[in-house]
Amino acid sequence: NAGVTQTPKFRVLKTGQSMTLLCAQDMNHEYMYWYRQDPGMGLRLIHYSVGEGTTAKGEVPDGYNVSRLKKQNFLLGLESAAPSQTSVYFCASRPGTGYEQYFGPGTRLTVT
Amino acid sequence: KNEVEQSPQNLTAQEGEFITINCSYSVGISALHWLQQHPGGGIVSLFMLSSGKKKHGRLIATINIQEKHSSLHITASHPRDSAVYICAVSPFGNQFYFGTGTSLTVIP
């Protein structure tokens, strides 16, 4: 099992550009999450999904969109990147029962 | 507002020392998690607990639900324990709240 994978691992964008981060899990987990991690702050929830075809806003959703068309994939989109979106992005998943989360390796995004 | 507070923020220890990291939270929870983040960035789950105490090798985690407090202990610390340790709580819902982490450095 690969667990949770994220693509890409690194990316540099110019202000105003768009991109999509892909999270994939092969554990048949119901729940998937996108977090951002910034220096001096804990992980903050951007969006999450409780199952295929569902999405919900987290603590810091502005400037991001998500989709979960397939159970194993959770996409995070930035339509018009801003320097404030420079961060490390983590995807996580967990089963429908139980609360243990499994994290991806992270994507380091820099917006100049 | 911070639902989860950790202390200390930074910790330096000599190899072999006993280490304690504390976590306090302000919401009702179904479970508390201790996570480890190595310098390479990956995050792994160490413990998930809702009561009492759990032990895994040299790591021990305890939780006091009434006091809304948890501790992570590392016995006989080793340089490979150097990492950021993150406390997280899962209230009765779908979301998690995370502390800002404790950066541990163990010196040989």
PDB file of C-alpha atoms in Angstrom:
ATOM      1  CA  ASN A   1       0.000   0.000   0.000  1.00  0.00           C
ATOM      2  CA  ALA A   2       1.259   3.472  -0.878  1.00  0.00           C
ATOM      3  CA  GLY A   3      -0.915   5.044   1.826  1.00  0.00           C
ATOM      4  CA  VAL A   4      -1.517   8.735   1.137  1.00  0.00           C
ATOM      5  CA  THR A   5       0.370  10.345  -1.723  1.00  0.00           C
ATOM      6  CA  GLN A   6       0.512  13.970  -2.823  1.00  0.00           C
ATOM      7  CA  THR A   7       1.414  15.475  -6.170  1.00  0.00           C
ATOM      8  CA  PRO A   8       3.470  17.594  -6.689  1.00  0.00           C
ATOM      9  CA  LYS A   9       5.998  17.718  -3.844  1.00  0.00           C
ATOM     10  CA  PHE A  10       7.207  21.230  -4.654  1.00  0.00           C
ATOM     11  CA  ARG A  11       5.816  24.052  -6.778  1.00  0.00           C
ATOM     12  CA  VAL A  12       6.575  27.704  -7.393  1.00  0.00           C
ATOM     13  CA  LEU A  13       3.780  29.862  -8.767  1.00  0.00           C
ATOM     14  CA  LYS A  14       3.544  33.475  -9.774  1.00  0.00           C
ATOM     15  CA  THR A  15       0.773  35.602  -8.290  1.00  0.00           C
ATOM     16  CA  GLY A  16      -2.444  35.061 -10.209  1.00  0.00           C
ATOM     17  CA  GLN A  17      -1.542  31.639 -11.597  1.00  0.00           C
ATOM     18  CA  SER A  18      -3.691  28.621 -10.885  1.00  0.00           C
ATOM     19  CA  MET A  19      -2.850  25.068  -9.944  1.00  0.00           C
ATOM     20  CA  THR A  20      -4.306  21.852  -8.575  1.00  0.00           C
ATOM     21  CA  LEU A  21      -2.823  19.684  -5.848  1.00  0.00           C
ATOM     22  CA  LEU A  22      -3.729  16.012  -5.986  1.00  0.00           C
ATOM     23  CA  CYS A  23      -4.130  13.754  -2.968  1.00  0.00           C
ATOM     24  CA  ALA A  24      -4.634  10.035  -3.455  1.00  0.00           C
ATOM     25  CA  GLN A  25      -5.207   7.288  -0.883  1.00  0.00           C
ATOM     26  CA  ASP A  26      -5.427   3.541  -1.414  1.00  0.00           C
ATOM     27  CA  MET A  27      -6.875   2.594   1.984  1.00  0.00           C
ATOM     28  CA  ASN A  28     -10.547   3.012   1.016  1.00  0.00           C
ATOM     29  CA  HIS A  29     -10.923   5.764   3.605  1.00  0.00           C
ATOM     30  CA  GLU A  30     -14.151   7.739   3.798  1.00  0.00           C
ATOM     31  CA  TYR A  31     -12.764  11.005   5.140  1.00  0.00           C
ATOM     32  CA  MET A  32     -10.156  13.189   3.470  1.00  0.00           C
ATOM     33  CA  TYR A  33      -8.705  16.505   4.598  1.00  0.00           C
ATOM     34  CA  TRP A  34      -6.566  19.347   3.249  1.00  0.00           C
ATOM     35  CA  TYR A  35      -4.482  21.312   5.757  1.00  0.00           C
ATOM     36  CA  ARG A  36      -1.954  24.074   5.497  1.00  0.00           C
ATOM     37  CA  GLN A  37       0.997  24.417   7.850  1.00  0.00           C
ATOM     38  CA  ASP A  38       2.633  27.786   8.436  1.00  0.00           C
ATOM     39  CA  PRO A  39       5.536  28.662  10.767  1.00  0.00           C
ATOM     40  CA  GLY A  40       4.403  29.226  14.349  1.00  0.00           C
ATOM     41  CA  MET A  41       0.896  27.952  13.667  1.00  0.00           C
ATOM     42  CA  GLY A  42      -0.697  24.580  14.013  1.00  0.00           C
ATOM     43  CA  LEU A  43      -2.098  22.702  11.067  1.00  0.00           C
ATOM     44  CA  ARG A  44      -5.208  24.506   9.852  1.00  0.00           C
ATOM     45  CA  LEU A  45      -8.045  22.833   8.020  1.00  0.00           C
ATOM     46  CA  ILE A  46      -8.838  24.211   4.577  1.00  0.00           C
ATOM     47  CA  HIS A  47     -11.545  21.823   3.327  1.00  0.00           C
ATOM     48  CA  TYR A  48     -12.568  18.282   4.019  1.00  0.00           C
ATOM     49  CA  SER A  49     -14.739  15.525   2.608  1.00  0.00           C
ATOM     50  CA  VAL A  50     -16.804  12.894   4.395  1.00  0.00           C
ATOM     51  CA  GLY A  51     -17.263  10.746   1.321  1.00  0.00           C
ATOM     52  CA  GLU A  52     -17.220  10.615  -2.465  1.00  0.00           C
ATOM     53  CA  GLY A  53     -19.017  13.598  -3.973  1.00  0.00           C
ATOM     54  CA  THR A  54     -19.067  15.613  -0.731  1.00  0.00           C
ATOM     55  CA  THR A  55     -16.978  18.563   0.418  1.00  0.00           C
ATOM     56  CA  ALA A  56     -17.156  20.990   3.324  1.00  0.00           C
ATOM     57  CA  LYS A  57     -15.342  24.138   4.397  1.00  0.00           C
ATOM     58  CA  GLY A  58     -12.831  24.135   7.190  1.00  0.00           C
ATOM     59  CA  GLU A  59     -11.216  26.932   9.140  1.00  0.00           C
ATOM     60  CA  VAL A  60      -9.421  28.709   6.251  1.00  0.00           C
ATOM     61  CA  PRO A  61     -11.275  27.946   2.984  1.00  0.00           C
ATOM     62  CA  ASP A  62     -10.998  31.301   1.201  1.00  0.00           C
ATOM     63  CA  GLY A  63      -9.062  31.200  -2.054  1.00  0.00           C
ATOM     64  CA  TYR A  64      -9.295  27.409  -2.364  1.00  0.00           C
ATOM     65  CA  ASN A  65     -11.703  24.977  -3.976  1.00  0.00           C
ATOM     66  CA  VAL A  66     -11.870  21.202  -3.698  1.00  0.00           C
ATOM     67  CA  SER A  67     -13.445  18.251  -5.424  1.00  0.00           C
ATOM     68  CA  ARG A  68     -13.881  14.573  -4.558  1.00  0.00           C
ATOM     69  CA  LEU A  69     -15.182  12.931  -7.682  1.00  0.00           C
ATOM     70  CA  LYS A  70     -13.615   9.584  -6.792  1.00  0.00           C
ATOM     71  CA  LYS A  71     -13.364   8.143  -3.293  1.00  0.00           C
ATOM     72  CA  GLN A  72      -9.609   7.738  -3.507  1.00  0.00           C
ATOM     73  CA  ASN A  73      -8.810  11.251  -4.746  1.00  0.00           C
ATOM     74  CA  PHE A  74      -9.195  14.691  -3.167  1.00  0.00           C
ATOM     75  CA  LEU A  75      -8.143  17.693  -5.258  1.00  0.00           C
ATOM     76  CA  LEU A  76      -7.263  21.131  -3.917  1.00  0.00           C
ATOM     77  CA  GLY A  77      -7.395  24.003  -6.386  1.00  0.00           C
ATOM     78  CA  LEU A  78      -6.010  27.515  -6.240  1.00  0.00           C
ATOM     79  CA  GLU A  79      -7.747  29.621  -8.899  1.00  0.00           C
ATOM     80  CA  SER A  80      -5.630  32.762  -8.513  1.00  0.00           C
ATOM     81  CA  ALA A  81      -2.622  32.207  -6.281  1.00  0.00           C
ATOM     82  CA  ALA A  82      -1.567  34.875  -3.786  1.00  0.00           C
ATOM     83  CA  PRO A  83       1.667  35.195  -1.766  1.00  0.00           C
ATOM     84  CA  SER A  84      -0.404  34.537   1.396  1.00  0.00           C
ATOM     85  CA  GLN A  85      -0.956  31.019   0.082  1.00  0.00           C
ATOM     86  CA  THR A  86       2.747  30.215   0.367  1.00  0.00           C
ATOM     87  CA  SER A  87       2.696  27.276   2.741  1.00  0.00           C
ATOM     88  CA  VAL A  88       3.185  23.558   3.156  1.00  0.00           C
ATOM     89  CA  TYR A  89       0.015  21.663   2.295  1.00  0.00           C
ATOM     90  CA  PHE A  90      -0.806  18.308   3.839  1.00  0.00           C
ATOM     91  CA  CYS A  91      -3.494  15.896   2.847  1.00  0.00           C
ATOM     92  CA  ALA A  92      -4.805  13.323   5.311  1.00  0.00           C
ATOM     93  CA  SER A  93      -7.367  10.563   5.301  1.00  0.00           C
ATOM     94  CA  ARG A  94      -9.123   8.426   7.880  1.00  0.00           C
ATOM     95  CA  PRO A  95     -11.645   5.594   7.879  1.00  0.00           C
ATOM     96  CA  GLY A  96     -15.330   6.163   8.560  1.00  0.00           C
ATOM     97  CA  THR A  97     -14.997   4.633  12.005  1.00  0.00           C
ATOM     98  CA  GLY A  98     -12.111   5.583  14.235  1.00  0.00           C
ATOM     99  CA  TYR A  99     -10.259   8.856  14.353  1.00  0.00           C
ATOM    100  CA  GLU A 100      -6.656   8.057  13.396  1.00  0.00           C
ATOM    101  CA  GLN A 101      -5.508  10.160  10.470  1.00  0.00           C
ATOM    102  CA  TYR A 102      -2.925   9.147   7.894  1.00  0.00           C
ATOM    103  CA  PHE A 103      -0.942  11.989   6.382  1.00  0.00           C
ATOM    104  CA  GLY A 104       0.621  12.498   2.990  1.00  0.00           C
ATOM    105  CA  PRO A 105       4.223  13.729   2.661  1.00  0.00           C
ATOM    106  CA  GLY A 106       3.249  17.343   2.014  1.00  0.00           C
ATOM    107  CA  THR A 107       3.508  19.815  -0.864  1.00  0.00           C
ATOM    108  CA  ARG A 108       5.663  22.902  -0.455  1.00  0.00           C
ATOM    109  CA  LEU A 109       4.105  25.758  -2.426  1.00  0.00           C
ATOM    110  CA  THR A 110       5.728  29.137  -2.935  1.00  0.00           C
ATOM    111  CA  VAL A 111       3.827  32.002  -4.532  1.00  0.00           C
ATOM    112  CA  THR A 112       5.976  34.902  -5.692  1.00  0.00           C
TER     113      THR A 112
ATOM    114  CA  LYS B   1      -8.655  31.299  20.043  1.00  0.00           C
ATOM    115  CA  ASN B   2      -6.548  28.172  20.470  1.00  0.00           C
ATOM    116  CA  GLU B   3      -8.424  25.034  21.328  1.00  0.00           C
ATOM    117  CA  VAL B   4      -5.134  23.204  21.888  1.00  0.00           C
ATOM    118  CA  GLU B   5      -2.130  24.557  23.781  1.00  0.00           C
ATOM    119  CA  GLN B   6       1.202  22.786  24.005  1.00  0.00           C
ATOM    120  CA  SER B   7       4.199  23.372  26.228  1.00  0.00           C
ATOM    121  CA  PRO B   8       7.031  23.850  25.973  1.00  0.00           C
ATOM    122  CA  GLN B   9       7.388  25.252  22.443  1.00  0.00           C
ATOM    123  CA  ASN B  10      11.029  24.235  22.264  1.00  0.00           C
ATOM    124  CA  LEU B  11      12.933  21.666  24.256  1.00  0.00           C
ATOM    125  CA  THR B  12      16.603  20.652  24.242  1.00  0.00           C
ATOM    126  CA  ALA B  13      17.676  17.561  26.134  1.00  0.00           C
ATOM    127  CA  GLN B  14      20.783  15.484  26.623  1.00  0.00           C
ATOM    128  CA  GLU B  15      20.705  11.935  25.342  1.00  0.00           C
ATOM    129  CA  GLY B  16      19.243   9.651  27.969  1.00  0.00           C
ATOM    130  CA  GLU B  17      17.076  12.255  29.674  1.00  0.00           C
ATOM    131  CA  PHE B  18      13.416  11.734  30.494  1.00  0.00           C
ATOM    132  CA  ILE B  19      11.259  14.156  28.481  1.00  0.00           C
ATOM    133  CA  THR B  20       7.723  15.408  29.062  1.00  0.00           C
ATOM    134  CA  ILE B  21       5.603  17.409  26.619  1.00  0.00           C
ATOM    135  CA  ASN B  22       2.264  18.763  27.773  1.00  0.00           C
ATOM    136  CA  CYS B  23      -1.000  19.416  25.961  1.00  0.00           C
ATOM    137  CA  SER B  24      -4.101  21.200  27.267  1.00  0.00           C
ATOM    138  CA  TYR B  25      -7.341  21.546  25.380  1.00  0.00           C
ATOM    139  CA  SER B  26     -10.553  23.467  25.891  1.00  0.00           C
ATOM    140  CA  VAL B  27     -13.204  21.473  24.021  1.00  0.00           C
ATOM    141  CA  GLY B  28     -14.964  18.194  24.651  1.00  0.00           C
ATOM    142  CA  ILE B  29     -13.258  15.484  22.667  1.00  0.00           C
ATOM    143  CA  SER B  30     -13.747  11.962  21.454  1.00  0.00           C
ATOM    144  CA  ALA B  31     -10.001  11.346  21.164  1.00  0.00           C
ATOM    145  CA  LEU B  32      -6.605  12.994  21.523  1.00  0.00           C
ATOM    146  CA  HIS B  33      -3.711  12.344  19.180  1.00  0.00           C
ATOM    147  CA  TRP B  34       0.041  12.686  19.431  1.00  0.00           C
ATOM    148  CA  LEU B  35       1.813  13.128  16.104  1.00  0.00           C
ATOM    149  CA  GLN B  36       5.479  13.270  15.178  1.00  0.00           C
ATOM    150  CA  GLN B  37       6.880  15.419  12.396  1.00  0.00           C
ATOM    151  CA  HIS B  38      10.471  14.783  11.394  1.00  0.00           C
ATOM    152  CA  PRO B  39      12.742  17.409   9.813  1.00  0.00           C
ATOM    153  CA  GLY B  40      11.922  15.934   6.415  1.00  0.00           C
ATOM    154  CA  GLY B  41       8.346  17.078   6.995  1.00  0.00           C
ATOM    155  CA  GLY B  42       6.339  13.851   7.103  1.00  0.00           C
ATOM    156  CA  ILE B  43       3.737  13.487   9.854  1.00  0.00           C
ATOM    157  CA  VAL B  44       3.037  10.168  11.534  1.00  0.00           C
ATOM    158  CA  SER B  45       0.571   9.264  14.214  1.00  0.00           C
ATOM    159  CA  LEU B  46       2.136   8.055  17.463  1.00  0.00           C
ATOM    160  CA  PHE B  47      -0.878   7.603  19.700  1.00  0.00           C
ATOM    161  CA  MET B  48      -4.613   7.996  19.716  1.00  0.00           C
ATOM    162  CA  LEU B  49      -6.200   7.852  23.161  1.00  0.00           C
ATOM    163  CA  SER B  50      -9.475   8.681  24.818  1.00  0.00           C
ATOM    164  CA  SER B  51      -8.637   7.630  28.379  1.00  0.00           C
ATOM    165  CA  GLY B  52      -5.833   6.386  30.580  1.00  0.00           C
ATOM    166  CA  LYS B  53      -2.411   5.613  29.264  1.00  0.00           C
ATOM    167  CA  LYS B  54      -0.727   4.018  26.271  1.00  0.00           C
ATOM    168  CA  LYS B  55       2.858   2.855  25.819  1.00  0.00           C
ATOM    169  CA  HIS B  56       4.832   2.140  22.691  1.00  0.00           C
ATOM    170  CA  GLY B  57       8.495   1.382  23.192  1.00  0.00           C
ATOM    171  CA  ARG B  58      10.062   4.351  24.972  1.00  0.00           C
ATOM    172  CA  LEU B  59       7.038   6.560  24.421  1.00  0.00           C
ATOM    173  CA  ILE B  60       4.197   6.886  26.915  1.00  0.00           C
ATOM    174  CA  ALA B  61       1.067   8.985  26.476  1.00  0.00           C
ATOM    175  CA  THR B  62      -1.412   9.794  29.221  1.00  0.00           C
ATOM    176  CA  ILE B  63      -4.659  11.685  29.268  1.00  0.00           C
ATOM    177  CA  ASN B  64      -6.817  13.142  32.049  1.00  0.00           C
ATOM    178  CA  ILE B  65     -10.249  13.806  30.562  1.00  0.00           C
ATOM    179  CA  GLN B  66     -11.546  15.691  33.612  1.00  0.00           C
ATOM    180  CA  GLU B  67      -8.607  18.105  33.551  1.00  0.00           C
ATOM    181  CA  LYS B  68      -8.491  18.259  29.721  1.00  0.00           C
ATOM    182  CA  HIS B  69      -4.787  17.524  29.762  1.00  0.00           C
ATOM    183  CA  SER B  70      -2.429  15.050  28.158  1.00  0.00           C
ATOM    184  CA  SER B  71       1.282  14.362  28.432  1.00  0.00           C
ATOM    185  CA  LEU B  72       3.740  12.654  26.129  1.00  0.00           C
ATOM    186  CA  HIS B  73       6.764  11.152  27.837  1.00  0.00           C
ATOM    187  CA  ILE B  74       9.943   9.883  26.202  1.00  0.00           C
ATOM    188  CA  THR B  75      12.164   7.704  28.361  1.00  0.00           C
ATOM    189  CA  ALA B  76      15.907   7.355  27.673  1.00  0.00           C
ATOM    190  CA  SER B  77      15.782   9.973  24.916  1.00  0.00           C
ATOM    191  CA  HIS B  78      17.933   9.510  21.809  1.00  0.00           C
ATOM    192  CA  PRO B  79      19.030  11.909  19.049  1.00  0.00           C
ATOM    193  CA  ARG B  80      16.701  10.118  16.632  1.00  0.00           C
ATOM    194  CA  ASP B  81      13.787  11.354  18.798  1.00  0.00           C
ATOM    195  CA  SER B  82      14.556  14.892  17.596  1.00  0.00           C
ATOM    196  CA  ALA B  83      11.390  16.042  15.861  1.00  0.00           C
ATOM    197  CA  VAL B  84       8.336  18.232  16.290  1.00  0.00           C
ATOM    198  CA  TYR B  85       5.640  16.623  18.427  1.00  0.00           C
ATOM    199  CA  ILE B  86       2.093  17.766  17.741  1.00  0.00           C
ATOM    200  CA  CYS B  87      -0.976  17.320  19.921  1.00  0.00           C
ATOM    201  CA  ALA B  88      -4.333  17.189  18.164  1.00  0.00           C
ATOM    202  CA  VAL B  89      -7.878  16.658  19.377  1.00  0.00           C
ATOM    203  CA  SER B  90     -10.954  15.362  17.619  1.00  0.00           C
ATOM    204  CA  PRO B  91     -14.124  16.866  19.086  1.00  0.00           C
ATOM    205  CA  PHE B  92     -17.397  15.070  18.477  1.00  0.00           C
ATOM    206  CA  GLY B  93     -17.515  15.846  14.761  1.00  0.00           C
ATOM    207  CA  ASN B  94     -15.470  15.591  11.614  1.00  0.00           C
ATOM    208  CA  GLN B  95     -12.758  18.139  12.290  1.00  0.00           C
ATOM    209  CA  PHE B  96      -9.497  18.125  14.213  1.00  0.00           C
ATOM    210  CA  TYR B  97      -7.727  20.901  16.100  1.00  0.00           C
ATOM    211  CA  PHE B  98      -3.950  20.991  16.310  1.00  0.00           C
ATOM    212  CA  GLY B  99      -1.436  22.490  18.702  1.00  0.00           C
ATOM    213  CA  THR B 100       1.482  24.472  17.329  1.00  0.00           C
ATOM    214  CA  GLY B 101       3.916  21.698  18.191  1.00  0.00           C
ATOM    215  CA  THR B 102       6.896  21.173  20.470  1.00  0.00           C
ATOM    216  CA  SER B 103      10.281  21.150  18.784  1.00  0.00           C
ATOM    217  CA  LEU B 104      12.525  18.615  20.510  1.00  0.00           C
ATOM    218  CA  THR B 105      16.276  18.416  20.028  1.00  0.00           C
ATOM    219  CA  VAL B 106      18.187  15.618  21.729  1.00  0.00           C
ATOM    220  CA  ILE B 107      21.931  16.212  21.922  1.00  0.00           C
ATOM    221  CA  PRO B 108      24.320  13.238  21.966  1.00  0.00           C
TER     222      PRO B 108
END
